[in-house]
PDB file of C-alpha atoms in Angstrom:
ATOM      1  CA  GLY A   1      -0.048   0.585  -0.509  1.00 56.00           C
ATOM      2  CA  ASP A   2       0.792   4.284   0.158  1.00 62.00           C
ATOM      3  CA  ARG A   3       2.899   3.009   3.377  1.00 60.00           C
ATOM      4  CA  SER A   4       4.946   0.302   2.626  1.00 62.00           C
ATOM      5  CA  LYS A   5       5.449   1.618  -1.408  1.00 63.00           C
ATOM      6  CA  THR A   6       9.248   2.449  -0.366  1.00 67.00           C
ATOM      7  CA  ASP A   7       9.585  -1.020   0.764  1.00 69.00           C
ATOM      8  CA  ASN A   8       7.238  -2.595  -2.028  1.00 68.00           C
ATOM      9  CA  MET A   9       9.322  -0.838  -4.786  1.00 74.00           C
ATOM     10  CA  PRO A  10      12.925  -1.914  -4.340  1.00 75.00           C
ATOM     11  CA  ASP A  11      12.125  -5.367  -2.985  1.00 77.00           C
ATOM     12  CA  ASN A  12      10.673  -5.781  -6.761  1.00 80.00           C
ATOM     13  CA  GLY A  13      13.508  -4.402  -8.357  1.00 81.00           C
ATOM     14  CA  GLY A  14      16.098  -5.732  -6.041  1.00 83.00           C
ATOM     15  CA  MET A  15      14.576  -9.830  -6.488  1.00 87.00           C
ATOM     16  CA  GLN A  16      15.188  -8.852 -10.692  1.00 88.00           C
ATOM     17  CA  ALA A  17      17.955  -7.634 -10.639  1.00 90.00           C
ATOM     18  CA  ALA A  18      19.182 -10.893  -8.310  1.00 91.00           C
ATOM     19  CA  TYR A  19      17.561 -12.910 -10.518  1.00 92.00           C
ATOM     20  CA  ARG A  20      19.226 -11.816 -13.460  1.00 93.00           C
ATOM     21  CA  ALA A  21      22.245 -12.453 -11.298  1.00 95.00           C
ATOM     22  CA  TRP A  22      21.645 -15.553 -11.306  1.00 93.00           C
ATOM     23  CA  GLU A  23      20.058 -16.329 -14.449  1.00 93.00           C
ATOM     24  CA  VAL A  24      23.575 -15.247 -15.902  1.00 95.00           C
ATOM     25  CA  TYR A  25      25.854 -17.291 -12.931  1.00 93.00           C
ATOM     26  CA  LYS A  26      23.823 -20.036 -14.631  1.00 92.00           C
ATOM     27  CA  GLU A  27      24.959 -19.407 -18.208  1.00 93.00           C
ATOM     28  CA  ASN A  28      28.513 -18.859 -16.825  1.00 94.00           C
ATOM     29  CA  ASN A  29      28.790 -22.664 -15.325  1.00 92.00           C
ATOM     30  CA  PRO A  30      26.197 -24.737 -16.619  1.00 88.00           C
ATOM     31  CA  ASN A  31      27.985 -27.670 -15.110  1.00 85.00           C
ATOM     32  CA  GLU A  32      26.681 -26.128 -11.771  1.00 81.00           C
ATOM     33  CA  ALA A  33      23.515 -25.029 -12.711  1.00 77.00           C
ATOM     34  CA  ASP A  34      21.921 -27.987 -12.299  1.00 81.00           C
ATOM     35  CA  ILE A  35      23.216 -29.484  -9.136  1.00 81.00           C
ATOM     36  CA  GLN A  36      20.554 -30.281  -6.908  1.00 82.00           C
ATOM     37  CA  LEU A  37      21.387 -31.090  -2.910  1.00 85.00           C
ATOM     38  CA  PRO A  38      21.149 -34.796  -1.560  1.00 90.00           C
ATOM     39  CA  GLY A  39      18.003 -35.758  -0.506  1.00 91.00           C
ATOM     40  CA  ILE A  40      16.292 -32.819  -1.418  1.00 91.00           C
ATOM     41  CA  ASP A  41      14.318 -33.126  -4.531  1.00 92.00           C
ATOM     42  CA  LEU A  42      13.995 -29.799  -5.645  1.00 93.00           C
ATOM     43  CA  THR A  43      15.958 -28.146  -8.748  1.00 92.00           C
ATOM     44  CA  SER A  44      17.961 -25.675  -7.938  1.00 91.00           C
ATOM     45  CA  ASP A  45      15.523 -22.908  -9.132  1.00 93.00           C
ATOM     46  CA  GLN A  46      12.888 -23.834  -6.256  1.00 94.00           C
ATOM     47  CA  LEU A  47      16.305 -24.117  -3.594  1.00 92.00           C
ATOM     48  CA  TYR A  48      17.219 -20.383  -5.692  1.00 92.00           C
ATOM     49  CA  TRP A  49      13.361 -19.731  -3.993  1.00 93.00           C
ATOM     50  CA  LEU A  50      13.611 -21.332  -0.599  1.00 92.00           C
ATOM     51  CA  GLN A  51      16.226 -19.489  -0.467  1.00 90.00           C
ATOM     52  CA  TYR A  52      14.882 -16.231  -0.963  1.00 89.00           C
ATOM     53  CA  GLY A  53      11.429 -16.979   1.349  1.00 87.00           C
ATOM     54  CA  ARG A  54      13.562 -18.744   4.285  1.00 86.00           C
ATOM     55  CA  ALA A  55      15.424 -14.878   4.376  1.00 81.00           C
ATOM     56  CA  TRP A  56      12.435 -13.733   5.595  1.00 79.00           C
ATOM     57  CA  CYS A  57      11.012 -15.980   7.531  1.00 78.00           C
ATOM     58  CA  ASP A  58       9.403 -14.415  11.517  1.00 72.00           C
ATOM     59  CA  THR A  59       7.638 -15.992  14.159  1.00 72.00           C
ATOM     60  CA  TRP A  60       5.114 -13.960  16.073  1.00 68.00           C
ATOM     61  CA  ARG A  61       2.100 -14.391  18.296  1.00 71.00           C
ATOM     62  CA  ASP A  62      -1.056 -15.173  16.480  1.00 70.00           C
ATOM     63  CA  ASP A  63      -2.160 -11.533  18.130  1.00 71.00           C
ATOM     64  CA  TYR A  64       0.313  -9.655  17.233  1.00 66.00           C
ATOM     65  CA  TRP A  65      -0.434  -8.636  13.342  1.00 62.00           C
ATOM     66  CA  LEU A  66      -3.890  -7.496  14.760  1.00 65.00           C
ATOM     67  CA  SER A  67      -2.096  -4.353  16.658  1.00 67.00           C
ATOM     68  CA  TYR A  68       0.658  -3.766  14.154  1.00 66.00           C
ATOM     69  CA  THR A  69       1.336  -0.122  13.047  1.00 68.00           C
ATOM     70  CA  GLY A  70       4.637  -0.258  11.867  1.00 68.00           C
ATOM     71  CA  VAL A  71       5.936   1.202   8.181  1.00 70.00           C
ATOM     72  CA  HIS A  72       6.759  -1.161   6.559  1.00 72.00           C
ATOM     73  CA  ALA A  73       4.685  -4.797   5.125  1.00 76.00           C
ATOM     74  CA  PRO A  74       4.942  -7.519   7.746  1.00 76.00           C
ATOM     75  CA  ARG A  75       7.819 -10.054   6.286  1.00 77.00           C
ATOM     76  CA  TYR A  76       5.345 -12.119   5.214  1.00 78.00           C
ATOM     77  CA  ALA A  77       3.591 -10.038   3.069  1.00 79.00           C
ATOM     78  CA  ARG A  78       6.676  -7.923   1.489  1.00 82.00           C
ATOM     79  CA  LEU A  79       7.839 -12.798   0.458  1.00 87.00           C
ATOM     80  CA  ILE A  80       4.896 -13.051  -0.888  1.00 87.00           C
ATOM     81  CA  GLY A  81       3.912 -10.082  -2.687  1.00 85.00           C
ATOM     82  CA  THR A  82       7.584  -9.645  -4.271  1.00 87.00           C
ATOM     83  CA  ILE A  83       7.485 -13.290  -5.344  1.00 91.00           C
ATOM     84  CA  GLN A  84       3.995 -12.873  -6.795  1.00 92.00           C
ATOM     85  CA  ASN A  85       4.513 -11.133  -9.737  1.00 89.00           C
ATOM     86  CA  PHE A  86       7.603 -13.518 -10.972  1.00 91.00           C
ATOM     87  CA  PRO A  87       6.963 -15.426 -13.626  1.00 94.00           C
ATOM     88  CA  GLN A  88      10.774 -17.681 -12.476  1.00 94.00           C
ATOM     89  CA  PHE A  89       8.853 -18.139  -9.370  1.00 95.00           C
ATOM     90  CA  ALA A  90       5.822 -19.816 -10.882  1.00 97.00           C
ATOM     91  CA  GLU A  91       7.604 -21.896 -13.218  1.00 96.00           C
ATOM     92  CA  ALA A  92       9.824 -23.704 -10.758  1.00 96.00           C
ATOM     93  CA  TYR A  93       6.687 -24.745  -8.653  1.00 96.00           C
ATOM     94  CA  ASN A  94       4.536 -25.283 -11.075  1.00 97.00           C
ATOM     95  CA  CYS A  95       1.848 -22.867  -9.958  1.00 97.00           C
ATOM     96  CA  PRO A  96      -0.945 -23.017 -12.455  1.00 97.00           C
ATOM     97  CA  ILE A  97      -2.280 -19.267 -14.005  1.00 96.00           C
ATOM     98  CA  GLY A  98      -4.235 -18.045 -11.496  1.00 96.00           C
ATOM     99  CA  SER A  99      -3.289 -19.070  -8.395  1.00 96.00           C
ATOM    100  CA  PRO A 100      -2.116 -17.023  -5.310  1.00 93.00           C
ATOM    101  CA  MET A 101       1.155 -17.486  -6.036  1.00 94.00           C
ATOM    102  CA  ASN A 102       0.348 -16.979  -9.831  1.00 96.00           C
ATOM    103  CA  PRO A 103      -1.834 -14.193 -10.676  1.00 94.00           C
ATOM    104  CA  GLU A 104      -2.581 -13.318 -14.374  1.00 93.00           C
ATOM    105  CA  ASN A 105      -1.819  -9.189 -13.186  1.00 90.00           C
ATOM    106  CA  LYS A 106       1.949  -9.116 -12.448  1.00 84.00           C
ATOM    107  CA  CYS A 107       3.654  -6.017 -11.275  1.00 76.00           C
ATOM    108  CA  LYS A 108       7.206  -5.217 -13.169  1.00 72.00           C
ATOM    109  CA  ILE A 109       8.956  -2.391 -11.836  1.00 68.00           C
ATOM    110  CA  TRP A 110      11.433  -2.039 -14.987  1.00 63.00           C
TER     111      TRP A 110
END
């Protein structure tokens, strides 16, 4: 919303830059692009998004958000709001078009 747009826009733009760097890395290191962790059935792209989400993890009491008045959007909202705008996320996890994590209308900064 209005109060958190100074976070939301950089979150979105920063993720675009970070994901592009990930793509360049994979292009320049084709032998490492599809490395998987032993015992974890996730692609390297899925692990990329998992790591991004892990960085935003928080634990709060259920009633915490009822009285939240901060100027920043809650961390979970910043995470979901960012990755919903990336077709690459939806592709990595096979999210159907129109589903919560792959809305038809996406926000693209650049």
